[in-house]
mmCIF file of C-alpha atoms in Angstrom:
data_model
loop_
_atom_site.group_PDB
_atom_site.id
_atom_site.type_symbol
_atom_site.label_atom_id
_atom_site.label_comp_id
_atom_site.label_asym_id
_atom_site.label_seq_id
_atom_site.Cartn_x
_atom_site.Cartn_y
_atom_site.Cartn_z
ATOM 1 C CA MET A 1 57.621 27.212 -40.848
ATOM 2 C CA THR A 2 54.419 28.428 -39.314
ATOM 3 C CA ASN A 3 50.967 29.190 -40.609
ATOM 4 C CA GLN A 4 50.984 32.732 -39.338
ATOM 5 C CA ASP A 5 51.081 35.751 -41.606
ATOM 6 C CA PHE A 6 54.580 36.403 -42.721
ATOM 7 C CA SER A 7 56.632 38.421 -45.095
ATOM 8 C CA LYS A 8 56.901 37.356 -48.728
ATOM 9 C CA LYS A 9 59.473 39.923 -49.640
ATOM 10 C CA PHE A 10 61.645 37.609 -51.651
ATOM 11 C CA ILE A 11 60.582 37.267 -55.271
ATOM 12 C CA PHE A 12 61.289 33.813 -56.648
ATOM 13 C CA ASN A 13 61.772 32.966 -60.285
ATOM 14 C CA GLU A 14 58.387 32.427 -61.947
ATOM 15 C CA LYS A 15 59.202 28.755 -62.562
ATOM 16 C CA ILE A 16 59.303 28.210 -58.827
ATOM 17 C CA ASP A 17 56.066 27.602 -56.967
ATOM 18 C CA SER A 18 56.673 30.185 -54.273
ATOM 19 C CA GLU A 19 53.377 29.518 -52.495
ATOM 20 C CA TYR A 20 54.437 25.908 -52.121
ATOM 21 C CA LEU A 21 57.759 27.009 -50.632
ATOM 22 C CA PHE A 22 56.037 29.385 -48.228
ATOM 23 C CA SER A 23 53.729 26.561 -47.156
ATOM 24 C CA MET A 24 56.802 24.597 -46.151
ATOM 25 C CA TYR A 25 59.208 27.165 -44.824
ATOM 26 C CA ALA A 26 57.032 30.229 -44.168
ATOM 27 C CA ASP A 27 59.392 33.226 -44.402
ATOM 28 C CA ASP A 28 62.430 31.454 -43.016
ATOM 29 C CA TYR A 29 64.660 32.644 -45.839
ATOM 30 C CA ALA A 30 67.837 31.586 -44.079
ATOM 31 C CA TYR A 31 66.528 28.056 -43.966
ATOM 32 C CA MET A 32 65.458 28.225 -47.616
ATOM 33 C CA GLU A 33 69.029 29.208 -48.416
ATOM 34 C CA GLU A 34 70.203 26.104 -46.534
ATOM 35 C CA ILE A 35 67.763 23.897 -48.428
ATOM 36 C CA PHE A 36 68.879 25.252 -51.780
ATOM 37 C CA ALA A 37 72.537 24.832 -50.765
ATOM 38 C CA THR A 38 72.008 21.223 -49.643
ATOM 39 C CA THR A 39 70.143 20.475 -52.858
ATOM 40 C CA LEU A 40 72.996 21.823 -54.945
ATOM 41 C CA GLU A 41 75.567 19.995 -52.862
ATOM 42 C CA HIS A 42 74.052 16.612 -53.740
ATOM 43 C CA TYR A 43 72.681 17.469 -57.180
ATOM 44 C CA ASP A 44 75.570 16.328 -59.380
ATOM 45 C CA GLU A 45 75.947 13.089 -57.467
ATOM 46 C CA ASP A 46 72.264 12.273 -58.013
ATOM 47 C CA VAL A 47 72.375 13.175 -61.712
ATOM 48 C CA GLU A 48 75.518 11.076 -62.130
ATOM 49 C CA ALA A 49 73.747 8.106 -60.531
ATOM 50 C CA LEU A 50 70.963 8.535 -63.078
ATOM 51 C CA LYS A 51 73.415 8.740 -65.990
ATOM 52 C CA ALA A 52 75.478 5.779 -64.773
ATOM 53 C CA ALA A 53 72.370 3.618 -64.480
ATOM 54 C CA PHE A 54 71.259 4.554 -67.999
ATOM 55 C CA GLU A 55 74.685 3.938 -69.494
ATOM 56 C CA ALA A 56 74.855 0.569 -67.747
ATOM 57 C CA GLY A 57 71.399 -0.263 -69.099
ATOM 58 C CA ASN A 58 70.280 -0.937 -65.547
ATOM 59 C CA LEU A 59 66.586 -0.161 -65.526
ATOM 60 C CA GLN A 60 66.130 -0.892 -61.840
ATOM 61 C CA ASP A 61 68.902 1.504 -60.795
ATOM 62 C CA LEU A 62 67.637 4.100 -63.259
ATOM 63 C CA LYS A 63 64.193 3.962 -61.689
ATOM 64 C CA ARG A 64 65.680 4.098 -58.211
ATOM 65 C CA ALA A 65 67.833 7.122 -59.091
ATOM 66 C CA ALA A 66 64.824 8.949 -60.533
ATOM 67 C CA HIS A 67 62.772 8.036 -57.488
ATOM 68 C CA LYS A 68 65.425 9.343 -55.124
ATOM 69 C CA MET A 69 65.830 12.600 -56.979
ATOM 70 C CA LYS A 70 62.124 13.294 -57.506
ATOM 71 C CA PRO A 71 61.246 14.936 -54.164
ATOM 72 C CA THR A 72 64.355 17.111 -54.335
ATOM 73 C CA PHE A 73 62.491 19.371 -56.733
ATOM 74 C CA GLY A 74 59.563 19.738 -54.406
ATOM 75 C CA PHE A 75 61.871 20.964 -51.678
ATOM 76 C CA VAL A 76 62.981 23.845 -53.916
ATOM 77 C CA GLY A 77 59.511 24.625 -55.255
ATOM 78 C CA LEU A 78 59.997 23.058 -58.676
ATOM 79 C CA THR A 79 56.817 21.043 -58.415
ATOM 80 C CA SER A 80 56.335 20.718 -62.178
ATOM 81 C CA ILE A 81 59.808 19.187 -62.498
ATOM 82 C CA GLN A 82 58.992 16.819 -59.677
ATOM 83 C CA GLU A 83 56.006 15.699 -61.723
ATOM 84 C CA GLN A 84 58.181 15.344 -64.833
ATOM 85 C CA VAL A 85 60.674 13.150 -62.980
ATOM 86 C CA LYS A 86 57.787 11.094 -61.660
ATOM 87 C CA LYS A 87 56.634 10.476 -65.222
ATOM 88 C CA PHE A 88 60.136 9.368 -66.132
ATOM 89 C CA GLU A 89 60.198 7.060 -63.115
ATOM 90 C CA ASP A 90 56.856 5.602 -64.216
ATOM 91 C CA LEU A 91 58.247 5.067 -67.722
ATOM 92 C CA CYS A 92 61.144 3.102 -66.213
ATOM 93 C CA GLN A 93 58.550 0.909 -64.583
ATOM 94 C CA ASN A 94 56.736 0.287 -67.839
ATOM 95 C CA VAL A 95 59.508 -0.573 -70.292
ATOM 96 C CA GLN A 96 61.640 -3.686 -70.627
ATOM 97 C CA ASP A 97 64.872 -2.010 -71.626
ATOM 98 C CA THR A 98 66.616 1.361 -71.303
ATOM 99 C CA ASP A 99 66.795 1.520 -75.110
ATOM 100 C CA TYR A 100 63.122 2.459 -75.114
ATOM 101 C CA LEU A 101 63.954 5.481 -72.983
ATOM 102 C CA LYS A 102 66.626 7.159 -75.110
ATOM 103 C CA ASP A 103 64.582 10.231 -76.036
ATOM 104 C CA ASP A 104 62.992 10.587 -72.625
ATOM 105 C CA PHE A 105 66.349 10.224 -70.937
ATOM 106 C CA LYS A 106 67.893 12.865 -73.160
ATOM 107 C CA GLN A 107 65.014 15.183 -72.330
ATOM 108 C CA ILE A 108 65.214 14.585 -68.603
ATOM 109 C CA VAL A 109 68.980 15.154 -68.533
ATOM 110 C CA THR A 110 68.510 18.475 -70.345
ATOM 111 C CA THR A 111 65.763 19.443 -67.899
ATOM 112 C CA LEU A 112 67.933 18.509 -64.929
ATOM 113 C CA ALA A 113 70.806 20.643 -66.224
ATOM 114 C CA GLU A 114 68.471 23.636 -66.660
ATOM 115 C CA CYS A 115 67.089 23.063 -63.185
ATOM 116 C CA LYS A 116 70.524 23.055 -61.652
ATOM 117 C CA ASP A 117 71.218 26.468 -63.161
ATOM 118 C CA LEU A 118 67.904 27.753 -61.877
ATOM 119 C CA ILE A 119 68.439 26.376 -58.362
ATOM 120 C CA ALA A 120 71.974 27.808 -58.310
ATOM 121 C CA SER A 121 70.690 31.190 -59.412
ATOM 122 C CA GLU A 122 67.929 31.224 -56.776
ATOM 123 C CA TYR A 123 70.440 30.146 -54.159
ATOM 124 C CA GLN A 124 72.673 33.092 -55.002
ATOM 125 C CA LYS A 125 69.682 35.447 -54.861
ATOM 126 C CA LEU A 126 68.627 34.046 -51.473
ATOM 127 C CA LYS A 127 72.168 34.351 -50.191
ATOM 128 C CA ALA A 128 72.346 37.977 -51.235
ATOM 129 C CA PHE A 129 68.900 38.647 -49.806
ATOM 130 C CA ASN A 130 69.797 37.106 -46.459
ATOM 131 C CA ALA A 131 73.045 39.030 -46.336
ATOM 132 C CA ASN A 132 71.171 42.300 -46.842
ATOM 133 C CA PRO A 133 67.495 41.821 -46.012
ATOM 134 C CA VAL A 134 65.219 44.639 -47.190
ATOM 135 C CA MET B 1 60.823 17.046 -25.728
ATOM 136 C CA SER B 2 58.182 14.325 -25.652
ATOM 137 C CA TRP B 3 59.546 11.787 -28.115
ATOM 138 C CA SER B 4 62.884 10.495 -29.300
ATOM 139 C CA ALA B 5 63.245 9.733 -32.989
ATOM 140 C CA VAL B 6 65.484 8.312 -35.663
ATOM 141 C CA ILE B 7 65.403 9.376 -39.307
ATOM 142 C CA VAL B 8 66.163 6.789 -41.972
ATOM 143 C CA GLU B 9 66.368 8.690 -45.250
ATOM 144 C CA ASP B 10 68.871 8.653 -48.107
ATOM 145 C CA LEU B 11 67.936 12.055 -49.525
ATOM 146 C CA GLN B 12 69.917 14.603 -47.537
ATOM 147 C CA VAL B 13 67.638 17.555 -48.175
ATOM 148 C CA ALA B 14 64.634 15.519 -47.008
ATOM 149 C CA ALA B 15 66.435 14.391 -43.859
ATOM 150 C CA ASP B 16 67.501 17.954 -43.088
ATOM 151 C CA TYR B 17 63.970 19.225 -43.564
ATOM 152 C CA LEU B 18 62.525 16.514 -41.364
ATOM 153 C CA ALA B 19 65.064 17.255 -38.639
ATOM 154 C CA LYS B 20 64.144 20.923 -38.886
ATOM 155 C CA CYS B 21 60.434 20.107 -38.530
ATOM 156 C CA CYS B 22 61.200 17.986 -35.440
ATOM 157 C CA GLU B 23 63.261 20.758 -33.892
ATOM 158 C CA LYS B 24 60.641 23.373 -34.694
ATOM 159 C CA SER B 25 57.854 21.296 -33.138
ATOM 160 C CA GLY B 26 59.669 21.209 -29.797
ATOM 161 C CA GLN B 27 58.192 17.725 -29.352
ATOM 162 C CA VAL B 28 60.654 15.458 -31.094
ATOM 163 C CA GLU B 29 64.336 14.991 -30.437
ATOM 164 C CA VAL B 30 66.194 13.412 -33.341
ATOM 165 C CA LYS B 31 68.739 10.977 -31.922
ATOM 166 C CA ALA B 32 70.283 9.860 -35.194
ATOM 167 C CA HIS B 33 69.997 9.923 -38.974
ATOM 168 C CA PHE B 34 70.901 7.001 -41.217
ATOM 169 C CA THR B 35 70.960 6.744 -44.983
ATOM 170 C CA ASN B 36 70.596 2.982 -45.154
ATOM 171 C CA VAL B 37 68.705 0.188 -43.451
ATOM 172 C CA ALA B 38 71.688 -1.830 -42.200
ATOM 173 C CA GLU B 39 73.127 0.984 -40.084
ATOM 174 C CA ALA B 40 69.708 2.021 -38.851
ATOM 175 C CA LEU B 41 68.855 -1.520 -37.814
ATOM 176 C CA ASP B 42 72.091 -1.871 -35.898
ATOM 177 C CA TYR B 43 71.344 1.340 -33.992
ATOM 178 C CA LEU B 44 67.657 0.650 -33.411
ATOM 179 C CA ASN B 45 68.209 -2.801 -32.005
ATOM 180 C CA LYS B 46 70.576 -1.334 -29.439
ATOM 181 C CA ASN B 47 68.705 1.890 -28.720
ATOM 182 C CA SER B 48 65.020 2.238 -28.108
ATOM 183 C CA VAL B 49 63.298 5.241 -29.714
ATOM 184 C CA ASP B 50 59.694 6.386 -29.764
ATOM 185 C CA ILE B 51 59.440 7.401 -33.404
ATOM 186 C CA LEU B 52 60.933 6.143 -36.621
ATOM 187 C CA PHE B 53 60.760 8.389 -39.680
ATOM 188 C CA LEU B 54 61.350 5.891 -42.416
ATOM 189 C CA ASP B 55 61.906 6.275 -46.133
ATOM 190 C CA VAL B 56 60.913 3.252 -48.176
ATOM 191 C CA GLU B 57 63.223 3.100 -51.186
ATOM 192 C CA MET B 58 66.864 3.292 -50.207
ATOM 193 C CA PRO B 59 70.061 1.666 -51.436
ATOM 194 C CA GLY B 60 70.181 -1.956 -50.305
ATOM 195 C CA ALA B 61 67.257 -3.078 -48.204
ATOM 196 C CA ASN B 62 64.059 -1.024 -48.182
ATOM 197 C CA GLY B 63 62.167 0.476 -45.260
ATOM 198 C CA PHE B 64 59.698 -2.394 -44.973
ATOM 199 C CA GLU B 65 62.582 -4.846 -44.675
ATOM 200 C CA LEU B 66 63.843 -2.787 -41.763
ATOM 201 C CA LEU B 67 60.458 -3.108 -40.068
ATOM 202 C CA ASP B 68 60.550 -6.855 -40.695
ATOM 203 C CA GLN B 69 63.814 -7.141 -38.820
ATOM 204 C CA LEU B 70 63.211 -4.712 -35.998
ATOM 205 C CA ALA B 71 63.014 -6.325 -32.572
ATOM 206 C CA TYR B 72 60.402 -3.835 -31.362
ATOM 207 C CA TYR B 73 57.954 -1.404 -32.907
ATOM 208 C CA PRO B 74 58.348 2.317 -32.431
ATOM 209 C CA LYS B 75 55.704 4.602 -33.921
ATOM 210 C CA VAL B 76 56.475 4.593 -37.626
ATOM 211 C CA PHE B 77 56.021 7.501 -40.029
ATOM 212 C CA LEU B 78 56.719 6.486 -43.582
ATOM 213 C CA THR B 79 58.267 9.283 -45.594
ATOM 214 C CA THR B 80 58.162 8.561 -49.278
ATOM 215 C CA SER B 81 57.304 10.287 -52.498
ATOM 216 C CA LYS B 82 55.376 7.314 -53.791
ATOM 217 C CA GLN B 83 51.690 7.075 -53.034
ATOM 218 C CA GLU B 84 51.729 3.412 -54.073
ATOM 219 C CA TYR B 85 53.199 2.464 -50.717
ATOM 220 C CA ALA B 86 50.068 3.538 -48.911
ATOM 221 C CA TYR B 87 48.686 0.003 -48.928
ATOM 222 C CA ASP B 88 51.892 -1.458 -47.469
ATOM 223 C CA ALA B 89 51.897 1.364 -44.934
ATOM 224 C CA PHE B 90 48.467 0.220 -43.868
ATOM 225 C CA GLU B 91 49.592 -3.405 -43.726
ATOM 226 C CA TYR B 92 52.495 -2.464 -41.467
ATOM 227 C CA ASN B 93 50.155 -0.456 -39.292
ATOM 228 C CA VAL B 94 52.265 2.687 -39.530
ATOM 229 C CA THR B 95 51.095 5.798 -37.741
ATOM 230 C CA ASP B 96 51.124 8.036 -40.801
ATOM 231 C CA PHE B 97 52.304 8.313 -44.346
ATOM 232 C CA LEU B 98 54.103 11.561 -45.179
ATOM 233 C CA LYS B 99 54.411 12.145 -48.890
ATOM 234 C CA LYS B 100 57.596 14.095 -49.621
ATOM 235 C CA PRO B 101 57.871 16.949 -49.599
ATOM 236 C CA PHE B 102 55.259 17.772 -46.989
ATOM 237 C CA THR B 103 54.394 21.044 -45.313
ATOM 238 C CA TYR B 104 55.220 21.784 -41.708
ATOM 239 C CA GLN B 105 51.505 21.782 -40.917
ATOM 240 C CA ARG B 106 51.188 18.306 -42.410
ATOM 241 C CA PHE B 107 54.064 17.205 -40.191
ATOM 242 C CA ILE B 108 52.320 18.602 -37.103
ATOM 243 C CA ASP B 109 49.075 16.886 -38.114
ATOM 244 C CA ALA B 110 50.992 13.618 -38.298
ATOM 245 C CA LEU B 111 52.527 14.159 -34.879
ATOM 246 C CA ASN B 112 49.098 14.840 -33.464
ATOM 247 C CA LYS B 113 48.118 11.305 -34.386
ATOM 248 C CA LEU B 114 50.476 10.098 -31.690
ATOM 249 C CA THR B 115 48.218 11.512 -29.060
ATOM 250 C CA THR B 116 45.014 10.104 -30.490
ATOM 251 C CA ALA B 117 43.861 6.560 -29.950
ATOM 252 C CA GLY B 118 43.443 5.888 -33.652
ATOM 253 C CA GLY B 119 47.052 6.634 -34.386
ATOM 254 C CA ASP B 120 48.529 4.436 -31.723
ATOM 255 C CA ASN B 121 50.319 1.749 -33.671
ATOM 256 C CA ASN B 122 52.627 0.674 -30.910
ATOM 257 C CA ILE B 123 51.858 -2.956 -30.890
ATOM 258 C CA SER B 124 53.984 -3.256 -27.794
ATOM 259 C CA SER B 125 51.784 -0.598 -26.260
ATOM 260 C CA THR B 126 51.587 -0.343 -22.501
ATOM 261 C CA ALA B 127 47.792 -0.197 -22.876
ATOM 262 C CA SER B 128 47.494 -3.243 -25.089
ATOM 263 C CA ASP B 129 46.251 -6.701 -24.070
ATOM 264 C CA HIS B 130 48.929 -8.343 -26.178
ATOM 265 C CA ILE B 131 52.432 -7.919 -27.464
ATOM 266 C CA PHE B 132 53.979 -8.804 -30.801
ATOM 267 C CA ILE B 133 57.527 -10.075 -30.807
ATOM 268 C CA LYS B 134 59.927 -10.955 -33.565
ATOM 269 C CA SER B 135 60.906 -14.575 -33.241
ATOM 270 C CA ASP B 136 62.291 -16.990 -35.845
ATOM 271 C CA GLY B 137 61.802 -14.448 -38.608
ATOM 272 C CA LYS B 138 58.130 -13.831 -37.967
ATOM 273 C CA LEU B 139 55.915 -11.656 -35.827
ATOM 274 C CA VAL B 140 54.340 -13.662 -33.048
ATOM 275 C CA ARG B 141 51.386 -12.392 -31.064
ATOM 276 C CA LEU B 142 51.517 -13.154 -27.370
ATOM 277 C CA ASN B 143 48.517 -12.337 -25.238
ATOM 278 C CA ASN B 144 49.497 -10.789 -21.927
ATOM 279 C CA ASP B 145 47.599 -13.550 -20.146
ATOM 280 C CA ASP B 146 49.753 -16.200 -21.791
ATOM 281 C CA VAL B 147 53.141 -14.743 -20.821
ATOM 282 C CA LEU B 148 54.463 -16.011 -17.494
ATOM 283 C CA PHE B 149 57.628 -13.958 -17.391
ATOM 284 C CA ILE B 150 60.372 -12.398 -19.499
ATOM 285 C CA GLU B 151 64.000 -13.211 -18.804
ATOM 286 C CA SER B 152 67.108 -11.333 -19.943
ATOM 287 C CA MET B 153 69.699 -13.230 -21.973
ATOM 288 C CA GLY B 154 72.269 -10.507 -22.659
ATOM 289 C CA ASP B 155 71.255 -8.808 -25.902
ATOM 290 C CA TYR B 156 68.218 -11.083 -26.114
ATOM 291 C CA VAL B 157 65.194 -11.785 -23.968
ATOM 292 C CA LYS B 158 63.182 -14.952 -23.490
ATOM 293 C CA PHE B 159 59.386 -14.791 -23.297
ATOM 294 C CA VAL B 160 58.155 -17.788 -21.346
ATOM 295 C CA THR B 161 54.594 -19.058 -21.676
ATOM 296 C CA ALA B 162 53.093 -22.213 -20.145
ATOM 297 C CA ASP B 163 54.129 -24.351 -23.098
ATOM 298 C CA LYS B 164 56.652 -22.389 -25.169
ATOM 299 C CA LYS B 165 59.668 -20.111 -25.032
ATOM 300 C CA TYR B 166 60.331 -17.328 -27.534
ATOM 301 C CA ILE B 167 63.696 -15.641 -27.871
ATOM 302 C CA THR B 168 63.943 -12.199 -29.409
ATOM 303 C CA HIS B 169 66.520 -9.448 -29.735
ATOM 304 C CA ASN B 170 65.613 -6.916 -27.051
ATOM 305 C CA THR B 171 66.420 -5.781 -23.534
ATOM 306 C CA ILE B 172 64.571 -5.836 -20.238
ATOM 307 C CA LYS B 173 65.157 -2.094 -19.945
ATOM 308 C CA ASN B 174 63.388 -1.441 -23.237
ATOM 309 C CA LEU B 175 60.574 -3.882 -22.531
ATOM 310 C CA GLU B 176 59.930 -2.382 -19.132
ATOM 311 C CA GLU B 177 58.572 0.676 -20.941
ATOM 312 C CA LYS B 178 56.730 -1.276 -23.607
ATOM 313 C CA VAL B 179 54.748 -3.927 -21.772
ATOM 314 C CA ASN B 180 51.361 -3.384 -20.174
ATOM 315 C CA ARG B 181 52.103 -2.259 -16.644
ATOM 316 C CA ASN B 182 48.794 -3.580 -15.377
ATOM 317 C CA HIS B 183 50.048 -7.067 -16.146
ATOM 318 C CA PHE B 184 53.788 -6.866 -15.907
ATOM 319 C CA ILE B 185 56.283 -5.712 -13.320
ATOM 320 C CA LYS B 186 60.067 -5.748 -13.192
ATOM 321 C CA VAL B 187 61.211 -7.799 -10.200
ATOM 322 C CA HIS B 188 64.913 -8.043 -10.939
ATOM 323 C CA ARG B 189 67.320 -6.487 -13.438
ATOM 324 C CA SER B 190 66.933 -9.658 -15.510
ATOM 325 C CA TYR B 191 63.250 -10.404 -15.030
ATOM 326 C CA ILE B 192 59.853 -8.930 -15.807
ATOM 327 C CA ILE B 193 57.002 -11.092 -14.573
ATOM 328 C CA ASN B 194 53.290 -11.303 -15.156
ATOM 329 C CA ILE B 195 51.900 -10.168 -11.819
ATOM 330 C CA THR B 196 48.758 -12.287 -12.245
ATOM 331 C CA LYS B 197 50.767 -15.506 -12.590
ATOM 332 C CA ILE B 198 52.617 -15.544 -9.275
ATOM 333 C CA ASP B 199 51.984 -18.766 -7.341
ATOM 334 C CA ASP B 200 53.954 -17.876 -4.218
ATOM 335 C CA ILE B 201 56.622 -15.552 -2.908
ATOM 336 C CA ARG B 202 59.374 -16.427 -0.509
ATOM 337 C CA GLU B 203 62.229 -14.388 0.963
ATOM 338 C CA ASN B 204 64.046 -13.362 -2.232
ATOM 339 C CA ASP B 205 62.269 -15.419 -4.858
ATOM 340 C CA LEU B 206 58.883 -15.933 -6.370
ATOM 341 C CA PHE B 207 57.479 -18.932 -8.191
ATOM 342 C CA ILE B 208 55.460 -19.067 -11.380
ATOM 343 C CA LYS B 209 54.379 -22.490 -12.626
ATOM 344 C CA GLY B 210 57.450 -24.112 -11.129
ATOM 345 C CA HIS B 211 59.892 -21.445 -12.334
ATOM 346 C CA GLU B 212 61.947 -19.865 -9.549
ATOM 347 C CA ILE B 213 62.518 -16.160 -10.203
ATOM 348 C CA PRO B 214 64.743 -13.918 -8.080
ATOM 349 C CA VAL B 215 63.241 -10.745 -6.619
ATOM 350 C CA SER B 216 65.734 -8.007 -5.879
ATOM 351 C CA LYS B 217 65.494 -5.984 -2.672
ATOM 352 C CA SER B 218 64.896 -2.789 -4.611
ATOM 353 C CA HIS B 219 61.825 -4.237 -6.352
ATOM 354 C CA LYS B 220 60.311 -6.322 -3.577
ATOM 355 C CA ALA B 221 58.272 -3.557 -1.920
ATOM 356 C CA GLU B 222 56.672 -2.604 -5.230
ATOM 357 C CA VAL B 223 55.844 -6.242 -5.987
ATOM 358 C CA LEU B 224 54.207 -6.738 -2.594
ATOM 359 C CA LYS B 225 52.248 -3.517 -3.019
ATOM 360 C CA ARG B 226 50.786 -4.857 -6.267
ATOM 361 C CA LEU B 227 49.620 -8.128 -4.728
ATOM 362 C CA ASN B 228 46.200 -8.586 -3.278
ATOM 363 C CA ILE B 229 47.396 -9.374 0.242
ATOM 364 C CA ILE B 230 44.600 -9.856 2.773
#
């Protein structure tokens, strides 16, 4: 978490904006591991809140759940997903009913599931890296 | 550590990151973290802190509603992922607006605003010529010159002016640090007075516009030192 030169030994998945992560955490890989772990710990709960709101047809809660989850992706370097969730949040703002969001919701849920796998995989890689740094 | 802080944030990873930034800076000590406004408000109205890192959208009441109900104003950093709140942030005179997630450098830049005149949003500032208090659900501006004295009423304090009294949730201890020390001085555990309003002083009391105010032994020397005694 400094601006000094630091090691970028860890190679992130190409979908992750590693430069963005380094701008936040520098080469504090142990802390990155913590961030990924915390994200995973709360991930299902946040996705469930999103699903529950959609199933209940509660547009306000759906928007709120998307809003809450949105920055999560930034913290793990998935900036494009953060943008995608923002678009979904904006859609919630612009429709009158969750019925209008069926396709978008389906898409976002699929994306979120893929992201969870990716975050979990990067977490395992970070954990292994921190256990045996090069 | 220079400043005490409270984090009000419902996203755990964001709260953790913010706490880490505070720790890393060596300038901010995080006293507590809350995930909702109600609990934060309860804590903040009993404990004075310098900085409030405040998310806007949370379950239940939002961050601005917390500010509406707070009995005093710490320096406020809004932490949100929504740029649209920038206007409200301006309206609430917050010190800075941190769009989540932010870099550590951005966090440090925000902290630096605390030490610059432009970033001083503490409307209860010790350097200010006025104070804002929460009374009857609104923010009331009181010019230092208009306040005669402030009296403790347990968990509340009473601001007394020549023609009105305002009661707000606060403590003398907290206000002692917040009011302009050029104007105000603590004379008793239950009283802060406007030094320019004293009409006369007797053995253990002073009088301001007919109000008799006790002066404790421990404060009397300091009070006398501040008076222009010929």
